[in-house]
PDB file of C-alpha atoms in Angstrom:
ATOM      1  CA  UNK C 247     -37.259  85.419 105.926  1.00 82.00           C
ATOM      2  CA  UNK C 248     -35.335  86.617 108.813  1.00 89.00           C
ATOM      3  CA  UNK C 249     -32.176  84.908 110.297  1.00 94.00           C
ATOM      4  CA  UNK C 250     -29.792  86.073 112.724  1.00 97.00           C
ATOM      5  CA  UNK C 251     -26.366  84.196 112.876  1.00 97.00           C
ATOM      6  CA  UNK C 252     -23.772  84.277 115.636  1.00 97.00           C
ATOM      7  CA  UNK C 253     -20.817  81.981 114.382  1.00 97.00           C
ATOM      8  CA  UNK C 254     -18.413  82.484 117.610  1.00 97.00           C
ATOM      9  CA  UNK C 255     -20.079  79.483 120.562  1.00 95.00           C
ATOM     10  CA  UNK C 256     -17.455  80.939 123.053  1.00 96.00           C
ATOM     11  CA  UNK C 257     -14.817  83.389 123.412  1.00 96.00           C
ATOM     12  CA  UNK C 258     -12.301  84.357 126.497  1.00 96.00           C
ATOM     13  CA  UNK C 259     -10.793  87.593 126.528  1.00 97.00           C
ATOM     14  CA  UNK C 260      -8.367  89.172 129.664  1.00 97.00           C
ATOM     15  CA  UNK C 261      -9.915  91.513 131.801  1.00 97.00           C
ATOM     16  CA  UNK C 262      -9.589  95.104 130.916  1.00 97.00           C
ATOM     17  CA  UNK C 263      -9.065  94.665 127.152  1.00 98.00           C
ATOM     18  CA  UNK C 264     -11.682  94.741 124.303  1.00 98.00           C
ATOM     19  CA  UNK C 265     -13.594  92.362 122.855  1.00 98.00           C
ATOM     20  CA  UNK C 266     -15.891  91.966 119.443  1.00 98.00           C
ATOM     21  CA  UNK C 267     -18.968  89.338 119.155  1.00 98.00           C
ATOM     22  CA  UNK C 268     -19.758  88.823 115.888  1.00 98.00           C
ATOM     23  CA  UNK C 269     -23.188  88.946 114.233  1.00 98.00           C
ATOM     24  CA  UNK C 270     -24.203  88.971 110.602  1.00 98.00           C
ATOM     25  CA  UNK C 271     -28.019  88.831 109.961  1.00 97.00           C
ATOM     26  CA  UNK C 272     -31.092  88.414 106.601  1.00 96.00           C
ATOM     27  CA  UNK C 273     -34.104  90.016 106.264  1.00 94.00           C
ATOM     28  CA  UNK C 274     -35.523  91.566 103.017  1.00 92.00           C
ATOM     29  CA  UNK C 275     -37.235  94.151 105.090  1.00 91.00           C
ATOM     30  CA  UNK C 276     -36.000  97.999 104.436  1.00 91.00           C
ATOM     31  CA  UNK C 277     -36.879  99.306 108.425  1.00 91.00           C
ATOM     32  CA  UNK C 278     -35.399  96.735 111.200  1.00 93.00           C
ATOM     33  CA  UNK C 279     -33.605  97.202 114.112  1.00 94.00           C
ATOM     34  CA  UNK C 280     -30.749  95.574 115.656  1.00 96.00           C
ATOM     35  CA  UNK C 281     -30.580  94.099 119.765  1.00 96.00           C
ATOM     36  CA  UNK C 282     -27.322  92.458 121.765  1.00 98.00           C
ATOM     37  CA  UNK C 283     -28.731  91.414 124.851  1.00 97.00           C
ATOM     38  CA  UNK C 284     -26.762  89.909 128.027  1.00 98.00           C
ATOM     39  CA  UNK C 285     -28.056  86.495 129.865  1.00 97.00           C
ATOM     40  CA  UNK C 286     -26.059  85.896 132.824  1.00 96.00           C
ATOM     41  CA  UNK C 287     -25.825  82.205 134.123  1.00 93.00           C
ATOM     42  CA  UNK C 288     -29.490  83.209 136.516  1.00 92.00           C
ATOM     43  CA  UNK C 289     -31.205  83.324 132.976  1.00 93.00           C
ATOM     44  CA  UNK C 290     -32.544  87.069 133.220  1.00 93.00           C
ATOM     45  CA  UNK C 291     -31.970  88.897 129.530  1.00 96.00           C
ATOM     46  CA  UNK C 292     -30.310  92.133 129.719  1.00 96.00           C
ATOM     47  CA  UNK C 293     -30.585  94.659 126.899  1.00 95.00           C
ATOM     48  CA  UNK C 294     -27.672  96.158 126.079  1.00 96.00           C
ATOM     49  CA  UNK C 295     -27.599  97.989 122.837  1.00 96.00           C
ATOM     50  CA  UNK C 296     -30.173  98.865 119.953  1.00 95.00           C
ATOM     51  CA  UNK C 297     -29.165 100.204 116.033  1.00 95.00           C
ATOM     52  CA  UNK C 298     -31.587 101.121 113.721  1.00 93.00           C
ATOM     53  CA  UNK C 299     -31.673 100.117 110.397  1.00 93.00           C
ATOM     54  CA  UNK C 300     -31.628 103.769 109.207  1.00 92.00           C
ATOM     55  CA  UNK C 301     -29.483 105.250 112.011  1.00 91.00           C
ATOM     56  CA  UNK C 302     -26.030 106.407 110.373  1.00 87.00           C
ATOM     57  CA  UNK C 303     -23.799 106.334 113.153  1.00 93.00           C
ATOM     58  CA  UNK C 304     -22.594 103.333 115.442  1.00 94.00           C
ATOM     59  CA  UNK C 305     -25.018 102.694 118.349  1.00 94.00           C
ATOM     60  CA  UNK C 306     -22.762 103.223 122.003  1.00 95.00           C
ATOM     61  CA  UNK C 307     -23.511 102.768 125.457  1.00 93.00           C
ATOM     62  CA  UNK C 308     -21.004 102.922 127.888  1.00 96.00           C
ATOM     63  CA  UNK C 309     -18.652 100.517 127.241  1.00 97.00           C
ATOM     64  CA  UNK C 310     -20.691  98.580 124.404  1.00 98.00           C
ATOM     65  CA  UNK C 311     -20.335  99.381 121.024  1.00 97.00           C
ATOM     66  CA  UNK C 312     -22.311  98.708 118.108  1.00 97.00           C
ATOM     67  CA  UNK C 313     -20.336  98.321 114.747  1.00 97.00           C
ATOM     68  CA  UNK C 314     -22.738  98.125 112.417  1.00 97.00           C
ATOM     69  CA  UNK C 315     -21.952  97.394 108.768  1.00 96.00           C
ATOM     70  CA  UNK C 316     -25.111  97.925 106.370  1.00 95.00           C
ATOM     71  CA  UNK C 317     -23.488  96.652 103.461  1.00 94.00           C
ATOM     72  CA  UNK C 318     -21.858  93.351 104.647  1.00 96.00           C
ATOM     73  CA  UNK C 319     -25.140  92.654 106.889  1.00 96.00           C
ATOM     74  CA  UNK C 320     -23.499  92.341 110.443  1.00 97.00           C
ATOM     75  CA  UNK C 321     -23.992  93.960 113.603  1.00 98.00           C
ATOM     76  CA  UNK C 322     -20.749  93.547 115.705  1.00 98.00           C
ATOM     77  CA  UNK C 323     -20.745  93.976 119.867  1.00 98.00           C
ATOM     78  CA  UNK C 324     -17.807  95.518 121.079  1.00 98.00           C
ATOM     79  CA  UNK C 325     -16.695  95.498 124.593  1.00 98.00           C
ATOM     80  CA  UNK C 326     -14.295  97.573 126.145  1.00 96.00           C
ATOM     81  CA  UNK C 327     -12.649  97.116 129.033  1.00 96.00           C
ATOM     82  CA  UNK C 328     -13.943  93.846 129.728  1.00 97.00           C
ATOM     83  CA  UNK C 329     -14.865  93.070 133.414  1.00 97.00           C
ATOM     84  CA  UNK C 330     -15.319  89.839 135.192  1.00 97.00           C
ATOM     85  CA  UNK C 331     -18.836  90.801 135.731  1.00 97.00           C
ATOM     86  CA  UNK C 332     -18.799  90.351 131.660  1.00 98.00           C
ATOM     87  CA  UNK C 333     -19.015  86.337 131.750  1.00 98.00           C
ATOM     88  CA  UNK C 334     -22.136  85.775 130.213  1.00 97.00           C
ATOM     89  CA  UNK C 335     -24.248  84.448 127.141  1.00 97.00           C
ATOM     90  CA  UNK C 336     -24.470  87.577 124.512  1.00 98.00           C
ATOM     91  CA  UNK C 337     -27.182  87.133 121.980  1.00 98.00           C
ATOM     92  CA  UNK C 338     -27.770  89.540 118.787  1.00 98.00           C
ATOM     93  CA  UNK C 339     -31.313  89.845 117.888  1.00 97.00           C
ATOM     94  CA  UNK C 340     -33.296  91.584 115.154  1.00 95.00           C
ATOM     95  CA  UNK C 341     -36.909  92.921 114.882  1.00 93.00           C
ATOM     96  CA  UNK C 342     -38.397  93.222 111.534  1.00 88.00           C
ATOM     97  CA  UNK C 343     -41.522  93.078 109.505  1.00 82.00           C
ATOM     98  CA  UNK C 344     -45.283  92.382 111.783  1.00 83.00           C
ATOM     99  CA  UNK C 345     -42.759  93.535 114.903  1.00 87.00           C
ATOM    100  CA  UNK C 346     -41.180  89.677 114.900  1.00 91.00           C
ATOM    101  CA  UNK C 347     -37.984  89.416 116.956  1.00 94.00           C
ATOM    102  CA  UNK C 348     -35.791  86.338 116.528  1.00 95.00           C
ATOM    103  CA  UNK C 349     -32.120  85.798 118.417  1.00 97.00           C
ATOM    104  CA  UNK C 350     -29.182  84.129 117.397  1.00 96.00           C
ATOM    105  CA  UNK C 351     -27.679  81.135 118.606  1.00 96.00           C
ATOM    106  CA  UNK C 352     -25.495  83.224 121.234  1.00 97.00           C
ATOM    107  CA  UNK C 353     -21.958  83.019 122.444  1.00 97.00           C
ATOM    108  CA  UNK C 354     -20.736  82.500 125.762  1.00 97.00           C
ATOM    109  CA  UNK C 355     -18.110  85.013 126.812  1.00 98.00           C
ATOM    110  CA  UNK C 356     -15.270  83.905 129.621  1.00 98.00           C
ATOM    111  CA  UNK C 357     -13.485  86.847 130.551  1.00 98.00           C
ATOM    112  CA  UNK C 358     -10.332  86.079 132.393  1.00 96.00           C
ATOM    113  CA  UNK C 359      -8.206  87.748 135.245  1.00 94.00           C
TER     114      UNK C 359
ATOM    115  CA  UNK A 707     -43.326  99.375 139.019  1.00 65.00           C
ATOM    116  CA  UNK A 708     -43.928  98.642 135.290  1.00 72.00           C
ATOM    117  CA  UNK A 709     -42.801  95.416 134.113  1.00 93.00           C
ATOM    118  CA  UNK A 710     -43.106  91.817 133.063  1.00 96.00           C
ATOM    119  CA  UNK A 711     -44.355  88.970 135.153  1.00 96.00           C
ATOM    120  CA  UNK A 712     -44.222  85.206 134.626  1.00 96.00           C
ATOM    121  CA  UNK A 713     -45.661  82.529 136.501  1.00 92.00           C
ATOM    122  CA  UNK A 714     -44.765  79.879 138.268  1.00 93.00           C
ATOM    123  CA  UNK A 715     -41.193  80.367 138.127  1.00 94.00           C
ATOM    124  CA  UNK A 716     -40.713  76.292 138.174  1.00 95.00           C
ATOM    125  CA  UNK A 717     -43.032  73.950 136.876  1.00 94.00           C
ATOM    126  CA  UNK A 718     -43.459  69.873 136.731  1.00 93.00           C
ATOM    127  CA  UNK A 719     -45.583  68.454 134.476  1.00 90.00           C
ATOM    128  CA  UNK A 720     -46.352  64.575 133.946  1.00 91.00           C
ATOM    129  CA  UNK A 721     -46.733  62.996 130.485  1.00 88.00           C
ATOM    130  CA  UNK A 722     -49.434  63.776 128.616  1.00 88.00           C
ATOM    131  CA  UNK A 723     -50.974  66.785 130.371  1.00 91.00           C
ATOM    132  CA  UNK A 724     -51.484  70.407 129.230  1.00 94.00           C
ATOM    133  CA  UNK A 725     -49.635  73.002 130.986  1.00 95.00           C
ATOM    134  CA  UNK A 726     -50.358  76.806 131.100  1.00 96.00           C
ATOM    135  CA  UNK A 727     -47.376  79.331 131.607  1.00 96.00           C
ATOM    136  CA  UNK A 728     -48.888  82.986 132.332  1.00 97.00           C
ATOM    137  CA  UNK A 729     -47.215  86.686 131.330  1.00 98.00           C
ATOM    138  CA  UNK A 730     -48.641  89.552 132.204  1.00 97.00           C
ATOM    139  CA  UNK A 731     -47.240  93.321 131.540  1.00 97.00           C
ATOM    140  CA  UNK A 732     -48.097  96.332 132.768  1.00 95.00           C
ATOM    141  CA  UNK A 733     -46.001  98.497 130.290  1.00 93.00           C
ATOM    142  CA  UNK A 734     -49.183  99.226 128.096  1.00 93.00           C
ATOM    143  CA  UNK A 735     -46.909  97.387 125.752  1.00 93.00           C
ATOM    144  CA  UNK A 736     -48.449  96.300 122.393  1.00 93.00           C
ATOM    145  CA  UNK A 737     -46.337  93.069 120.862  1.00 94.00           C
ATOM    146  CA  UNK A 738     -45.747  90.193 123.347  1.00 96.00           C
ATOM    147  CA  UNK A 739     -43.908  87.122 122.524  1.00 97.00           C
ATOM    148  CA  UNK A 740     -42.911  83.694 123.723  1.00 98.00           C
ATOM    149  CA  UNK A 741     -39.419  81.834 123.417  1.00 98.00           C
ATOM    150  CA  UNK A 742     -38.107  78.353 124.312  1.00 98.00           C
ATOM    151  CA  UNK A 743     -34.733  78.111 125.314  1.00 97.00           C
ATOM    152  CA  UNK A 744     -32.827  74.568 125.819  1.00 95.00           C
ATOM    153  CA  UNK A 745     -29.419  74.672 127.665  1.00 90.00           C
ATOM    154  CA  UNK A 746     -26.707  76.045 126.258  1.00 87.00           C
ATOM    155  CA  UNK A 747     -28.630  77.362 123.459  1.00 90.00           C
ATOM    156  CA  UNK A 748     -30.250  80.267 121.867  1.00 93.00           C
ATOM    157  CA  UNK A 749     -33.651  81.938 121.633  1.00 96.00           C
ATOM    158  CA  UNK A 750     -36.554  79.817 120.035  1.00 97.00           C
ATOM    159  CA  UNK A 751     -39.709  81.758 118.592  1.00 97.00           C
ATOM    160  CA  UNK A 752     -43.020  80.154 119.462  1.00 98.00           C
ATOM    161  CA  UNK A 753     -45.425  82.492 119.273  1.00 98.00           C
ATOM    162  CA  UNK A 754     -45.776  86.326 118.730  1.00 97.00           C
ATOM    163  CA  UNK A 755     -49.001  88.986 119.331  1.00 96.00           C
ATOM    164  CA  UNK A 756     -49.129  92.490 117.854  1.00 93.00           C
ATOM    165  CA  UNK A 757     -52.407  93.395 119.109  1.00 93.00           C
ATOM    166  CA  UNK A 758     -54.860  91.918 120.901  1.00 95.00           C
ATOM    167  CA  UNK A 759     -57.356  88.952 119.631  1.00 95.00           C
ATOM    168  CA  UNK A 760     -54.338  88.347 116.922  1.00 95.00           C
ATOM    169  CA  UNK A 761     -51.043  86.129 117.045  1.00 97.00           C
ATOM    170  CA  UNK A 762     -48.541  85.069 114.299  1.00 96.00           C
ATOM    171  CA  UNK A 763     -46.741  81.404 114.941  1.00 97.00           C
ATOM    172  CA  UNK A 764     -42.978  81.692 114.722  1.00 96.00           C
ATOM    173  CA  UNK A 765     -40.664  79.360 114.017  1.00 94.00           C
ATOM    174  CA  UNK A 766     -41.589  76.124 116.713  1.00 96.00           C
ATOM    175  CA  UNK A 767     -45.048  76.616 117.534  1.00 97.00           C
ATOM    176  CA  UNK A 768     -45.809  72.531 117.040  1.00 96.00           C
ATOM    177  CA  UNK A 769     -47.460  71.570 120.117  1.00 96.00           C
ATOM    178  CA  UNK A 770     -48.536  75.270 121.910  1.00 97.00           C
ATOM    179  CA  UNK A 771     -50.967  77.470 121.651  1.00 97.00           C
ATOM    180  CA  UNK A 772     -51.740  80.911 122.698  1.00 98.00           C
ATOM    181  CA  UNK A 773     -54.356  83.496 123.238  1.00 97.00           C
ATOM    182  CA  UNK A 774     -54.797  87.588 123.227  1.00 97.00           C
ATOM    183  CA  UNK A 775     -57.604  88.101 124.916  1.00 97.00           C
ATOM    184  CA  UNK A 776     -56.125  91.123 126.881  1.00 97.00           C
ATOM    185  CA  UNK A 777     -53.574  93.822 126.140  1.00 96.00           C
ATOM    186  CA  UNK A 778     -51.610  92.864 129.454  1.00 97.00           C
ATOM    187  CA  UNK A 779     -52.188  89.257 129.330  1.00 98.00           C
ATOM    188  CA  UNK A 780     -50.273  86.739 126.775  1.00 98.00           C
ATOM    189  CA  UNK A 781     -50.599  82.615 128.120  1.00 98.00           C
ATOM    190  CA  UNK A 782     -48.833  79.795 126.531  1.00 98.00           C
ATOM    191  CA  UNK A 783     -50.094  76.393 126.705  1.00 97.00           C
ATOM    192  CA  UNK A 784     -48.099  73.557 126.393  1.00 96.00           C
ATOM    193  CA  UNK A 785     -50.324  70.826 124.762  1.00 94.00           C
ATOM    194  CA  UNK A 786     -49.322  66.827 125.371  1.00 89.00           C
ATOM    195  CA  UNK A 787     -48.838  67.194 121.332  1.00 88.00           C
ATOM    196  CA  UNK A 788     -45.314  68.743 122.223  1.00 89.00           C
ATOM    197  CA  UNK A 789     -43.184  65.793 122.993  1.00 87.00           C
ATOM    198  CA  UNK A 790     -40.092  67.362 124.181  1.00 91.00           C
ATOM    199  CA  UNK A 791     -41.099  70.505 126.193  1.00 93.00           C
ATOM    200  CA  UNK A 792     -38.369  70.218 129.510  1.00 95.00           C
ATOM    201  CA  UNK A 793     -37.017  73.603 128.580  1.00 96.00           C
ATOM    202  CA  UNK A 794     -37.041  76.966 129.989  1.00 97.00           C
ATOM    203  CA  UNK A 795     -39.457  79.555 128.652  1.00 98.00           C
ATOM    204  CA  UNK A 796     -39.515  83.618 128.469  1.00 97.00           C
ATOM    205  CA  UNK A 797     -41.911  85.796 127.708  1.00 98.00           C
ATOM    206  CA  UNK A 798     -41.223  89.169 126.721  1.00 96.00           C
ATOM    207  CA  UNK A 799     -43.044  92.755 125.780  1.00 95.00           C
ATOM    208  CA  UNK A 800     -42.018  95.682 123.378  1.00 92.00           C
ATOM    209  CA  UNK A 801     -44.010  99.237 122.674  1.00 87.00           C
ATOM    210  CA  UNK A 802     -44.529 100.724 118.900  1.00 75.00           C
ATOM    211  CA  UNK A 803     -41.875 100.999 116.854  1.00 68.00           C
ATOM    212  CA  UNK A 804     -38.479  99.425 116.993  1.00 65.00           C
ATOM    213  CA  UNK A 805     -37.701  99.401 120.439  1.00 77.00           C
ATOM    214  CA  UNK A 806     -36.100  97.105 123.088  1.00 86.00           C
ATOM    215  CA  UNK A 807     -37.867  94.078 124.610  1.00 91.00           C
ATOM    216  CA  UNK A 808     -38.296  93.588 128.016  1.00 93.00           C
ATOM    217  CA  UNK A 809     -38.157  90.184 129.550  1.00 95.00           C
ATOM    218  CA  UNK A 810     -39.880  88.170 132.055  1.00 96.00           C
ATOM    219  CA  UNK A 811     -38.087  86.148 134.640  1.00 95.00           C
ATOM    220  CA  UNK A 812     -38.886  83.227 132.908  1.00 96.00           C
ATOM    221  CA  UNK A 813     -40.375  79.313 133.682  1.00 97.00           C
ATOM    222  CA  UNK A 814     -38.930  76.335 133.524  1.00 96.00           C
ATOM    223  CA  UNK A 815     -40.726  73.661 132.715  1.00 96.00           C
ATOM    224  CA  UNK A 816     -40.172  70.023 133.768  1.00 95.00           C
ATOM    225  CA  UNK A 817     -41.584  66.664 132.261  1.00 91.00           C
ATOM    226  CA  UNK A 818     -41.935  64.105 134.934  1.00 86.00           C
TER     227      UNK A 818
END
């Protein structure tokens, strides 16, 4: 069976420095791929980052990061920079076996000035 | 523009009826899928669709139902078997392979 797991309910961090959200995740599958997605307080999901299960390097997009750890079974979000335009829910997700995607339980990010 | 539409946006519902939400894409997408959120909480799986006429239950599907009938077209219907459904619900859409979903606006859904 899948599961996703997101152990941190909230973090703050000061503007302009970096930030990690911590994700481990299950699945006996071999092919999977790995989400974070942003949810602002108006509810709309924002995708931020994808890793593949096979891809070798660390996923990056602009200021996210993806550090992915195959062995230890976690998928890490790393901010840089963080901007007050950063407060949001963060959710790491997984898709796996018949194309099912499940989320974790989230953490809310405060980011300070 | 391509995308992901759900309707209504807000929905009231009394005791004991049925309700149908409604998500429609126009990204020629093949899996669609259907979440519950609660406040302050994360993503519940109630129903997924790989291809049309077929649908796998995830992991809260007690008291919904969907159907397939249509590539674009993915309803949920909340049945007066679910006894707690004030919640907010997304739908959302993702092509072949292992790529990103993409989200409806969402409904939220309130018992009266």
């Amino acid at each position: 069976a899948q599961k996703i797991t997101q152990t941190q309910p909230g973090m703050f961090v000061q503007e302009k420095e970096a930030v990690t959200l911590d994700c481990t995740y299950d699945t006996s599958d071999q092919s999977y791929g790995l989400f974070w997605y942003k949810q602002p307080s108006s509810g709309e999901m924002i995708f931020l980052i994808y890793q593949g299960s096979y891809d070798e390097q660390n996923a990056t997009e602009g200021r996210y990061s993806l550090n992915f750890q195959k062995a230890r079974k976690s998928a890490n979000l790393v901010i840089s920079a963080s901007q007050l335009g950063d407060s949001a829910m963060y959710f790491c997700a997984m898709i796996g076996g018949y194309n099912k995607l499940i989320f974790g339980a989230g953490t809310r990010l405060a980011v300070h000035p | 523009d391509g995308g992901i539409t759900q309707s209504p946006k807000y929905l009231f519902r009394k005791e004991g009826q049925n309700v149908t939400l409604s998500c429609e894409q126009n990204l020629n997408h093949d899996a669609m899928y259907w979440y519950r959120q609660d406040p302050g909480q994360g993503l519940r799986l109630i129903y997924y669709s790989q291809i049309v006429n077929d649908f796998q239950k995830g992991d809260i599907a007690e008291g919904y139902s969907v159907s397939r009938e249509k590539k674009e077209s993915f309803p949920l219907t909340v049945t007066s078997a679910q006894k707690n459904p004030t919640a907010f619900y997304l739908c959302a859409s993702s092509g072949t392979g292992r790529t990103e979903a993409f989200f409806g606006q969402g409904t939220r859904l309130t018992v009266v």
